[in-house]
XYZ file of C-alpha atoms in Angstrom:
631
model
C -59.032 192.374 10.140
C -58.602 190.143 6.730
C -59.649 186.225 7.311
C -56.294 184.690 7.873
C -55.658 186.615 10.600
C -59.299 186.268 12.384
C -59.378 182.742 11.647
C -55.631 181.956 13.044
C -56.705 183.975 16.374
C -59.994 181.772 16.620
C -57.777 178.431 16.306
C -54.431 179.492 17.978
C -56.236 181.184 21.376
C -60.017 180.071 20.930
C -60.191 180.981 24.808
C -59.488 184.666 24.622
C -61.228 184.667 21.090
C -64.419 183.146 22.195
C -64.114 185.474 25.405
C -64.440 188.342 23.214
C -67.686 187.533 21.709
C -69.014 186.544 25.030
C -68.915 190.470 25.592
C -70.725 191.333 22.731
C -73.994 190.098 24.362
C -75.403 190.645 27.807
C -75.376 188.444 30.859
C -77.097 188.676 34.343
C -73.468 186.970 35.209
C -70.718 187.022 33.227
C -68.627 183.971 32.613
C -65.234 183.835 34.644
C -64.740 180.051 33.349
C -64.754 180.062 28.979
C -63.400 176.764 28.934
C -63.633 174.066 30.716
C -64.899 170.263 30.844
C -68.481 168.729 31.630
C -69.039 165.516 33.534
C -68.852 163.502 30.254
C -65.235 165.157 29.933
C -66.608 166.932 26.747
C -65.335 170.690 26.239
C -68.293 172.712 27.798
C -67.955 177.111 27.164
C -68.800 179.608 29.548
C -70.084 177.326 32.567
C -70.310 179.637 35.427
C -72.561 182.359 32.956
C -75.898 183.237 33.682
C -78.353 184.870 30.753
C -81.781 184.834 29.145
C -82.387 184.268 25.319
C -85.686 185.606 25.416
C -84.305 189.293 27.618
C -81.738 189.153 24.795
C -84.580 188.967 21.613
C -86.792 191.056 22.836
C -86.146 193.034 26.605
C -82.839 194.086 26.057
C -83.695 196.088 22.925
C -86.849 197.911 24.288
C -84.473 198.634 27.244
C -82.281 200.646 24.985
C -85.339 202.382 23.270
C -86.045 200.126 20.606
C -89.469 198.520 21.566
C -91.113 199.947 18.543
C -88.784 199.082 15.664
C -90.823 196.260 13.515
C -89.599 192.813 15.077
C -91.566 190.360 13.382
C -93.059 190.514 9.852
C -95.569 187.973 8.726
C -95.793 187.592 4.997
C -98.145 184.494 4.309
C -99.166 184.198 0.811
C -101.668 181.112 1.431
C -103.986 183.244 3.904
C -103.010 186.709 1.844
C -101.452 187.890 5.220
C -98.854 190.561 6.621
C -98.938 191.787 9.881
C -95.850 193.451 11.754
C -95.056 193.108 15.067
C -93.038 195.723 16.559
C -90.714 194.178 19.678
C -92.935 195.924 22.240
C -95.957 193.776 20.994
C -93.809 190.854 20.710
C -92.510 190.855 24.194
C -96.348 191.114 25.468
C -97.327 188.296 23.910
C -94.307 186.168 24.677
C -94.708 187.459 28.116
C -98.097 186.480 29.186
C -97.854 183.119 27.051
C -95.040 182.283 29.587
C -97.264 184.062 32.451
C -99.971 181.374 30.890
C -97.631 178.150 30.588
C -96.117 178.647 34.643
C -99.995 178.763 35.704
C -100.508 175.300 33.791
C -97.209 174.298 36.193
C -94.068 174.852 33.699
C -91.242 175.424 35.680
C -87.833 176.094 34.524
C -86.081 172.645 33.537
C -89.152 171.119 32.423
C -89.756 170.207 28.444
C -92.483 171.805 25.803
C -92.828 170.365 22.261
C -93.638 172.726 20.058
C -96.041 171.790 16.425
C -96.563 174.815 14.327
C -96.935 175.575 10.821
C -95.108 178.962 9.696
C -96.908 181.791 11.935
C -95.453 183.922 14.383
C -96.853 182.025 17.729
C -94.240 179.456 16.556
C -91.899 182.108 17.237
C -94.289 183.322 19.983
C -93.959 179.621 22.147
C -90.336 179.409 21.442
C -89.425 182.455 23.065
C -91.833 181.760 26.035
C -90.231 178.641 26.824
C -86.882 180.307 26.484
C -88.066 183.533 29.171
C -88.783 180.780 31.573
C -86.357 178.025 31.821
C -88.691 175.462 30.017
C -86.627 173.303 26.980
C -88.581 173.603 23.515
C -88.142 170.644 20.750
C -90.022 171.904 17.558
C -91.100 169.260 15.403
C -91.490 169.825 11.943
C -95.093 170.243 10.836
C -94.873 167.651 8.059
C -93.837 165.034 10.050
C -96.599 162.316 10.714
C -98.409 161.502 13.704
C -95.678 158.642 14.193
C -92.931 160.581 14.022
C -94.602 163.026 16.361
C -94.939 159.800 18.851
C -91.275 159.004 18.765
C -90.436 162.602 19.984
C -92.759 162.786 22.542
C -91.626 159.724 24.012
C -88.027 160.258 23.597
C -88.286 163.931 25.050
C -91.288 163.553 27.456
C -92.877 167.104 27.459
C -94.839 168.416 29.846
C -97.047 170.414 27.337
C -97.547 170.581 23.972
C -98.137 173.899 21.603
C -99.920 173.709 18.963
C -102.238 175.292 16.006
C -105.418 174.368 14.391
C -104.057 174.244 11.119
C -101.498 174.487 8.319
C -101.789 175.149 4.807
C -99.652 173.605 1.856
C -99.924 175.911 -0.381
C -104.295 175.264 -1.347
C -104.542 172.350 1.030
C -105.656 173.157 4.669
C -103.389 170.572 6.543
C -105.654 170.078 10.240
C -102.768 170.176 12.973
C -105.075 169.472 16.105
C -106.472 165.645 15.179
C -102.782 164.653 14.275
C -101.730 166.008 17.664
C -104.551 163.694 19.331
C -103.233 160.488 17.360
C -99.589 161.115 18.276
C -100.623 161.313 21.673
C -102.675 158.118 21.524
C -99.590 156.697 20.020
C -97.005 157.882 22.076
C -96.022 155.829 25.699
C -95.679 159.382 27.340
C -98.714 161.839 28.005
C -98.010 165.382 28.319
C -100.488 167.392 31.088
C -101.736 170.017 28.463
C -102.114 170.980 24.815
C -101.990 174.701 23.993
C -104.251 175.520 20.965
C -103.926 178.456 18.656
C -107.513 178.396 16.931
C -106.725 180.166 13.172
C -110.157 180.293 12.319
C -109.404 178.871 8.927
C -112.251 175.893 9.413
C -110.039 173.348 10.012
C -111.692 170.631 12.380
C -110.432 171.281 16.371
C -111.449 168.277 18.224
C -111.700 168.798 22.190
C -109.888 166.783 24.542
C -109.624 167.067 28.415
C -105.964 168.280 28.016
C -106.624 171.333 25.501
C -106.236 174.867 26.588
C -107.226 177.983 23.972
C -103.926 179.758 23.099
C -106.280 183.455 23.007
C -107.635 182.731 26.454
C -104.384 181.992 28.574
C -102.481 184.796 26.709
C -105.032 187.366 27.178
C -105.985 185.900 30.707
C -102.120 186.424 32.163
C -99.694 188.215 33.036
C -96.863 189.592 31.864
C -93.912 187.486 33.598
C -90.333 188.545 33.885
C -86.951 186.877 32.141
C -85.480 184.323 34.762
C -81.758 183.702 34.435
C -80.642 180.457 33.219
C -77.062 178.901 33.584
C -75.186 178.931 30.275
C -75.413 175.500 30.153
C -79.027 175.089 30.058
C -80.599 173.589 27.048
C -81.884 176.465 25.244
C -83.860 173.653 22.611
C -83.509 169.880 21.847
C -83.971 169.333 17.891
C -83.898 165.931 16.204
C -82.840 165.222 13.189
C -82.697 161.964 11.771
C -79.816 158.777 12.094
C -79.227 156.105 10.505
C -80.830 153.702 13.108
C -84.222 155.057 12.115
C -84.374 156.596 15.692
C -84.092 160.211 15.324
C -81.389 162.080 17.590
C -82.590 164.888 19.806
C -79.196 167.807 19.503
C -79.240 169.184 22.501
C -78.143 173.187 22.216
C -76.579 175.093 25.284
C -77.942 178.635 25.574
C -74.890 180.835 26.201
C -72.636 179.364 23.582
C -75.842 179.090 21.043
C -76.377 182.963 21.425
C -72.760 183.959 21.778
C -72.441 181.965 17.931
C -75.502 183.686 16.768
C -73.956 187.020 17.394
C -70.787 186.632 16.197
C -72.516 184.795 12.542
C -74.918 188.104 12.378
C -72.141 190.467 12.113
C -69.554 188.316 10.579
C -70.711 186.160 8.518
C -74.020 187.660 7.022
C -72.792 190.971 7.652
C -76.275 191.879 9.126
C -76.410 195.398 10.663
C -79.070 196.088 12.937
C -82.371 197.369 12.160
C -81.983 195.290 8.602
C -84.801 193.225 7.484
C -83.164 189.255 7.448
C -85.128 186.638 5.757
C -84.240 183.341 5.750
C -86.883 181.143 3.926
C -87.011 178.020 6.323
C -89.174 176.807 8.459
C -89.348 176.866 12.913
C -88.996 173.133 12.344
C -85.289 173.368 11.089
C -82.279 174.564 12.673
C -82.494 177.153 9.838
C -85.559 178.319 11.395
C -84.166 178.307 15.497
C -81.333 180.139 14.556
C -81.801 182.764 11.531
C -85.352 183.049 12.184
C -86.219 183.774 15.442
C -83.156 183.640 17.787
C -80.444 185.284 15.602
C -81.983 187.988 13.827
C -83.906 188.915 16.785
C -80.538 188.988 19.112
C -79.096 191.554 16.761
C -82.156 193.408 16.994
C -82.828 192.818 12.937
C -86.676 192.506 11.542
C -86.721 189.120 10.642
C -89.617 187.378 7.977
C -91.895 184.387 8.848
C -93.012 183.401 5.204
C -95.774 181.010 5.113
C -96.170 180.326 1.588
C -93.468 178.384 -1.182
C -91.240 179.582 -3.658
C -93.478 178.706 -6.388
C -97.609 178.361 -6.723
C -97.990 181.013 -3.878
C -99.265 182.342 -6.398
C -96.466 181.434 -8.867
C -92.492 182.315 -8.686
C -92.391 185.502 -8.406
C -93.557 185.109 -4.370
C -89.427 185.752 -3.071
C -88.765 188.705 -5.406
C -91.832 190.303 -3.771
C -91.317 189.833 -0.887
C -88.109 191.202 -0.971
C -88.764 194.135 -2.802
C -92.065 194.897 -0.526
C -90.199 194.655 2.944
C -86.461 195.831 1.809
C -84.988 192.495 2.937
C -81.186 193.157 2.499
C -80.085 189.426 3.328
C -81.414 186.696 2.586
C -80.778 182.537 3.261
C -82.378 180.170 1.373
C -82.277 176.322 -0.059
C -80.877 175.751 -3.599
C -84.233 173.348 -3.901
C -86.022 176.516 -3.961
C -83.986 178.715 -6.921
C -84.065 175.542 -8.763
C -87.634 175.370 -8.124
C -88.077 179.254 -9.509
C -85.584 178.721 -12.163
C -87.916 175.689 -13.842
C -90.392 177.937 -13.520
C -89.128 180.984 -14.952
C -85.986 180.109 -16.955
C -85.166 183.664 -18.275
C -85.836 185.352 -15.210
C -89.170 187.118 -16.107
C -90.158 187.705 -12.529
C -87.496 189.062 -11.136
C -87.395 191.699 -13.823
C -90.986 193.456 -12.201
C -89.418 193.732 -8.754
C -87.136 196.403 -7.578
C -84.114 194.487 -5.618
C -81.648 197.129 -4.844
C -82.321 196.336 -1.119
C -80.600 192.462 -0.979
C -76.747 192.896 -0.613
C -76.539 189.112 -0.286
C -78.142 186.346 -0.835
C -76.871 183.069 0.945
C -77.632 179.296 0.026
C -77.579 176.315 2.218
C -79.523 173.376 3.561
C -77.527 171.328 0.465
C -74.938 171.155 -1.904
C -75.650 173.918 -4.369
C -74.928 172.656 -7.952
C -72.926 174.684 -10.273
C -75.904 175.410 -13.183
C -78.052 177.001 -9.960
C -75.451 179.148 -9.360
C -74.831 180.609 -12.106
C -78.399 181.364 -12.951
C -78.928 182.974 -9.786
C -75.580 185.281 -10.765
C -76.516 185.902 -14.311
C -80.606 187.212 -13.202
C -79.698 188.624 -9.374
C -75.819 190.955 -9.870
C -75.285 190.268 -6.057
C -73.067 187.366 -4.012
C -74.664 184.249 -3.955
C -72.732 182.634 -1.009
C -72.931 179.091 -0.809
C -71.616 177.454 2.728
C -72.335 174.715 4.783
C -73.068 173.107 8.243
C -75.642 171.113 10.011
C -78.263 170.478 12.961
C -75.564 169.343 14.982
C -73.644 172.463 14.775
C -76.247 175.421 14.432
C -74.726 177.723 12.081
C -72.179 177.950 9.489
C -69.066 175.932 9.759
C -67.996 176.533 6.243
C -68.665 179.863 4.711
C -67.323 183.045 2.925
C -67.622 185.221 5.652
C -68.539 188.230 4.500
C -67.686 191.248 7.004
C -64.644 189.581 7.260
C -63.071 189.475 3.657
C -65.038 189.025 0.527
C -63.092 186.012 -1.218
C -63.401 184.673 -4.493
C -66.293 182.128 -4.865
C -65.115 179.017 -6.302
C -68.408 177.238 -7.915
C -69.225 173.929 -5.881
C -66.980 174.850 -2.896
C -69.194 175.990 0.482
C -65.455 178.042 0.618
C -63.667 177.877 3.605
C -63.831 177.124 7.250
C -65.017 179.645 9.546
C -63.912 181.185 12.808
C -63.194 178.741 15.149
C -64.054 175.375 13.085
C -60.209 173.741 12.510
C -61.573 171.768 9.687
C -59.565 168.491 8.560
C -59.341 165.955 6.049
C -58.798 162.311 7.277
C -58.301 158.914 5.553
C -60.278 155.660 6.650
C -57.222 155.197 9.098
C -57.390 158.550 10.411
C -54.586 159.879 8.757
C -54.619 163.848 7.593
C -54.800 163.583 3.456
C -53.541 166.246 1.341
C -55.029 168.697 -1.502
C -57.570 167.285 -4.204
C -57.962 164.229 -2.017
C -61.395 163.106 -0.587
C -61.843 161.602 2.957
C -64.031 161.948 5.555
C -64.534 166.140 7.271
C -63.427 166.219 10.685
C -63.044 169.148 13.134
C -60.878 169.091 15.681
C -61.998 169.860 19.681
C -62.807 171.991 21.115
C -65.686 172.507 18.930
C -66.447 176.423 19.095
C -69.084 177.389 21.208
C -73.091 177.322 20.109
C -72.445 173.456 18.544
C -74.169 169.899 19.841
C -73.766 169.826 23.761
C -74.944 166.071 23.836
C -77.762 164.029 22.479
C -80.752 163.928 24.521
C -80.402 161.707 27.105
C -77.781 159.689 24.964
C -74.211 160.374 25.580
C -72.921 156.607 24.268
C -74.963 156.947 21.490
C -73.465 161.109 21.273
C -69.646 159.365 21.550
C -70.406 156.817 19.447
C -72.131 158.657 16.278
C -69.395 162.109 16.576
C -66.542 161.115 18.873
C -65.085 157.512 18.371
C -64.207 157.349 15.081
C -61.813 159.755 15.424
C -60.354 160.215 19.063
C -60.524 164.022 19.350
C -62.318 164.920 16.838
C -65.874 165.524 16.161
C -66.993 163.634 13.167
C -69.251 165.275 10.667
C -70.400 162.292 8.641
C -70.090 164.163 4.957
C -66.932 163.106 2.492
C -65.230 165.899 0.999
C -62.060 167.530 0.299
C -59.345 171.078 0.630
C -58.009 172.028 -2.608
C -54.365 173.694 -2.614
C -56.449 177.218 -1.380
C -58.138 175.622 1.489
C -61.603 175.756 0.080
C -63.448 172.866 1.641
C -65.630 170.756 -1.406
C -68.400 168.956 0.246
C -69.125 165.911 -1.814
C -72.247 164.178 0.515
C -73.250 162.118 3.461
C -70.726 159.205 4.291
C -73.750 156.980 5.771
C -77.540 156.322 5.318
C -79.252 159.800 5.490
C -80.322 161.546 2.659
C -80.843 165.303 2.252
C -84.435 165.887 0.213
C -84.747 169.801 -0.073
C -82.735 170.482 2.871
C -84.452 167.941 4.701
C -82.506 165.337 6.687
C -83.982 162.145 6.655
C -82.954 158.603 7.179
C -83.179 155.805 4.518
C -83.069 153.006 7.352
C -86.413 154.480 8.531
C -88.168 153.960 5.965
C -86.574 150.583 4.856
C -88.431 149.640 7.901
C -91.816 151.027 6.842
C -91.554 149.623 3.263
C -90.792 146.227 4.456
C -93.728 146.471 6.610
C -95.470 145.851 3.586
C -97.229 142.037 3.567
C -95.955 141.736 0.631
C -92.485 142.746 0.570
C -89.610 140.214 1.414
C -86.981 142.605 1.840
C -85.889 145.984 0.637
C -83.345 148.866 0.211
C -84.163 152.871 -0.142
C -81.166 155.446 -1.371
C -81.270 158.519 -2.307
C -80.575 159.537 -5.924
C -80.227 162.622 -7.473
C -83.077 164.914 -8.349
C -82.668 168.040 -10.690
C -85.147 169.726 -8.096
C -84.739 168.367 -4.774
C -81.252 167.246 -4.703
C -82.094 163.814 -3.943
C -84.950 161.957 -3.281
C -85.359 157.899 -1.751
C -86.091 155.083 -4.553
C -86.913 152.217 -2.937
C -85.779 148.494 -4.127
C -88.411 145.963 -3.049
C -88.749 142.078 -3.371
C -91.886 141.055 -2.927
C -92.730 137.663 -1.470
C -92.339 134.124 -3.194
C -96.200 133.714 -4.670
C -97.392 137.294 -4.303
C -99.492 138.593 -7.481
C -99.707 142.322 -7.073
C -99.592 144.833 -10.113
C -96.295 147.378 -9.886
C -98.760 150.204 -9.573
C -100.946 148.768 -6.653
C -97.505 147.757 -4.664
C -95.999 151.495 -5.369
C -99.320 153.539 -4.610
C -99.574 151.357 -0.990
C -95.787 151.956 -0.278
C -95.972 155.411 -1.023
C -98.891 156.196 1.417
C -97.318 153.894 4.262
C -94.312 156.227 3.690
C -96.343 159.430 3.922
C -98.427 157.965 6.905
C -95.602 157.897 9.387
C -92.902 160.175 7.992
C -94.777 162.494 5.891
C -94.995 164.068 2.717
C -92.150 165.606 3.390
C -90.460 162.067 2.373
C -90.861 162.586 -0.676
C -91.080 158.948 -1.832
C -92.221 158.159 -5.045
C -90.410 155.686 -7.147
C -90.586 151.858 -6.192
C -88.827 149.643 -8.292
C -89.982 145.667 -7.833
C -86.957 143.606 -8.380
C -85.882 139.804 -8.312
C -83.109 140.577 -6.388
C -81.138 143.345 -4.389
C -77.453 143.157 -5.176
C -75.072 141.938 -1.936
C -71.688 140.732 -1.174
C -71.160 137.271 -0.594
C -71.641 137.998 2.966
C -75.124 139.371 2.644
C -74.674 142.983 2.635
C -76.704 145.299 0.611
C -74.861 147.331 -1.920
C -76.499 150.548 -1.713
C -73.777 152.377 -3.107
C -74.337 150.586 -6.169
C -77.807 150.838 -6.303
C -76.984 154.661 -6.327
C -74.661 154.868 -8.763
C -76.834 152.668 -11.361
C -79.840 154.858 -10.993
C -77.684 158.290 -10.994
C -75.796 156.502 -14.514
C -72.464 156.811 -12.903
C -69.446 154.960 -13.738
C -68.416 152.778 -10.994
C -66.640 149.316 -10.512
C -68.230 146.245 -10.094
C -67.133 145.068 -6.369
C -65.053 142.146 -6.257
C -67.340 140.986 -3.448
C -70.526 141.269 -5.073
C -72.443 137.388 -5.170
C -73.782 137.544 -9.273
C -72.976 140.484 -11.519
C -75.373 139.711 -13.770
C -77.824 141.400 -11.183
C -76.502 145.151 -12.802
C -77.912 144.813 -15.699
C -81.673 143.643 -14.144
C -81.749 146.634 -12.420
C -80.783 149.077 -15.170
C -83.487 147.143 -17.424
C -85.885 147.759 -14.457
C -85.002 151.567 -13.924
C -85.728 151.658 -17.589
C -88.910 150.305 -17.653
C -89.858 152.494 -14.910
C -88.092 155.418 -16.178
C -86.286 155.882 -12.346
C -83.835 158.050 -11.942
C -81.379 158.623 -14.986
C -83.363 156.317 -16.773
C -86.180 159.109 -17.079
């Protein structure tokens, strides 16, 4: 079957399409319903079905007489670690840690929040709240106490997992005190907090609620899968809006894992037994679904890389890994083969490594710039497959799919849209625009199964954000544009969240923390470009009539206040003090502007903008500070 025709079946009868895939995974109850409504009169797939993710990752392959293929391998260059798990010794563990969580009084329907660096009991408590019914929201472990605070009340979890520690990359990063805090901040208190102790000498303060992650695995017992209706929120993952509140995506577990099935085989073209690495993190919807669920459902070894594409110990780290467990696809983010690529410019590393085991390599998390590209193709004679989607949808909307029809990369297109996406371009007044011309990407419902279900606890704010703009139609909030082939060019985020590294994050939450400052008037943060990361925030800042504070003082505290309740992961670290922030006559910030200056694009001057002579006070103060392209 060539692309056209699988893609025209997936759009012109996405009922018996979608019905098709169902089969290709087990249920305890088969789905007689594929399509039908929900009570918020939102399409809803497969609602009568009845299944297990974790009998589907682990159970169902020892079942068939697989239980001692390798499952799991754990390659973490910070400790000097690898360990493999074969799926009989990762179904023990996951089994008793569920055995463990139901004795502290989980019961199916109730909520676990999940904090882990980059080991394999993140992979461990995820699939124990799946065998059991409980929800799981992982939280990225570079997020801040305060950002921790604002899931935890949003979600309410009954328990929290945990570790003792992470490690970025020579710094031991202690996970258990900034637990503690986010608790003290956070309205909600969860009953328990499950511990995993790593020995590594990071401090483990006791509280009444802590329970050792060694002592109720090892003192429990195995429990079986229970069945779940397809409907049931396999996870809840926020990612960041524009409000500054982050929005928990709530993902269905039969259409998640019939998705994650069909993108194994036809999109990465991943045949079972195959090692699959994608270099992500639990805390990313990378990480739910080509991490643990995904590989694990097509019964691939997948990799849990603790370490960084560079300084762990240097950038060689992905070629050897590669070469030392025969990965034969791999995902990763641009940020990091721009990241090796500064590092070793003529390919050094890659030249000590025997790679005939990748077939493919995929990118995505971001756009991926042309000059990336292109190195990766000149050093690494395999695809490089650029594509795109997002939290909201769980895997690839755009993509070459590769067991489909290989089809000719065009540089800086994602290429074109997959099975079951019908992909659109519309004008402000929701008009269809033809090739070359940039609008806003929509997708017309029904969305195809494994995508957003709802946000948590926030369908106005769900119809709102996706839904309203465009009446039947999910809106994506990226611009791009179809050329005359119908491959899709992604040109960037329509509103105010920025993508650092892959990282979603939203510039309206941390205008508010930088105009916490006492002595800050008012402010505006965009992202502008960065050769390595994509983009990273500046910050604009006024500071207050009479305040006399040195430019260094004011950008060191604003950094840290950033860093203190987002993260590092923020990545702020240019603050620019100006007279002024450029508006309309009505008072709104020109952010677009501010954008374009610091990125030393061509643009035109708004006819609504209050002074122009504003321009040219920020370009003298971007060069002063050497911000941006003013470096």
């Amino acid at each position: 079957m060539n692309y056209k025709d699988i893609y025209d079946q997936s759009i012109q009868s996405p009922e018996s399409f979608w019905n098709e895939q169902a089969d290709q995974i087990d249920w305890y109850k088969k789905p007689s319903v594929i399509l039908s409504k929900d009570e918020n009169d939102y399409p809803l797939w497969f609602a009568d079905g009845e299944l297990n993710a974790c009998y589907l990752a682990l159970d169902k392959h020892i079942d068939d007489g697989f239980g001692e293929q390798i499952a799991i391998i754990y390659d973490s260059p910070v400790t000097q670690t690898v360990k493999k798990y074969t799926y009989n010794e990762v179904k023990s563990e996951v089994a008793k840690l569920a055995g463990g969580m139901i004795s502290l009084g989980l019961k199916k329907g109730d909520m676990a929040v999940i904090y882990m660096p980059m080991i394999p009991q993140a992979a461990f408590a995820m699939l124990a709240c799946a065998r059991i019914g409980v929800t799981h929201s992982v939280v990225f472990g570079g997020f801040a106490p305060h950002e921790l605070a604002i899931r935890i009340d949003d979600c309410k979890p009954r328990l929290i997992l945990t570790a003792s520690s992470g490690i970025e990359i020579d710094r031991l990063i202690a996970y258990k005190p900034l637990v503690d805090e986010a608790i003290a901040l956070a309205s909600h208190k969860p009953k328990k907090v499950i511990v995993f102790n790593r020995k590594l000498g990071a401090r483990i303060p006791f509280k009444k609620y802590d329970v050792d992650y060694d002592a109720i695995v090892y003192g429990s017992e195995e429990v079986a899968c229970l069945p779940v209706n397809a409907s049931h929120p396999l996870y809840v993952l926020y990612t960041s809006g524009t409000t500054g509140k982050p929005k928990g995506i709530v993902r269905d577990t039969g259409g998640c894992l019939t998705a994650l099935k069909f993108s194994m085989q036809y999109i990465y073209g991943a045949k079972q037994n195959e090692v699959f690495w994608a270099a992500s993190d639990v805390g990313w919807v990378v990480g739910h679904s080509f991490i643990v669920y995904g590989p694990l459902l097509n019964r691939n070894t997948t990799v849990i890389f603790e370490g960084k594409p560079i300084r762990t110990p240097d950038a060689s780290t992905f070629w050897r890994v590669i070469a030392e467990h025969k990965v034969s696809v791999m995902f990763t983010a641009p940020t990091a083969i721009r990241a090796i690529k500064k590092e070793d410019p003529n390919g050094e590393f890659i030249k000590q490594y025997d790679l005939s085991s990748l077939r493919t390599q995929f990118l995505a998390g971001e756009r991926c710039d042309i000059a990336t590209l292109e190195w990766y193709q000149k050093n690494i004679p395999i695809p490089a497959i650029d594509h795109w989607w997002q939290t909201e949808s769980g895997w690839p909307m755009i993509c070459n799919m590769m067991s489909v029809e290989y089809l000719p990369i065009k540089p800086g297109s994602a290429g074109k849209a997959v099975a079951g996406y019908d992909i659109r371009i519309f004008g402000e007044n929701g008009q269809e625009l033809g090739p070359n011309q940039e609008g806003y990407v929509v997708i017309k419902l029904p969305l195809p199964p494994g995508t957003m279900l709802d946000l948590w606890k926030d369908n106005e704010r769900f119809k709102s954000g996706y839904l309203n703009k465009f009446p039947g139609y999910y809106f994506s909030g990226d611009g791009g544009f179809k050329d005359e082939d119908n491959y899709i060019f992604i040109t960037g985020r329509v509103d105010d969240v920025i993508n650092v590294a892959g990282h979603r994050l939203s510039t309206a939450e941390m205008e508010e923390i930088v105009s916490s400052h006492h002595s800050i008037a008012e402010c505006a943060v965009v992202g502008i470009n960065d050769e390595l990361k994509g983009q990273i925030p500046l910050a604009l800042v006024v500071t207050k009539s009479g305040e006399d504070i040195e430019h260094f003082q004011l950008q060191y505290e604003v950094v840290q206040l950033v860093r203190q309740q987002i993260g590092a992961v923020a990545s702020l670290r240019d603050v620019a003090i100006v007279q002024r922030l450029p508006k309309t006559r009505s008072g709104k910030i020109l952010r677009k502007l501010i954008r374009s200056i610091a990125d030393g694009e061509n643009f035109q001057i708004p006819s609504t903008i209050d002074d122009e002579a504003i321009i040219e006070e920020i370009r003298e103060e971007f060069t002063k500070a050497k911000i941006g392209f003013y470096k």
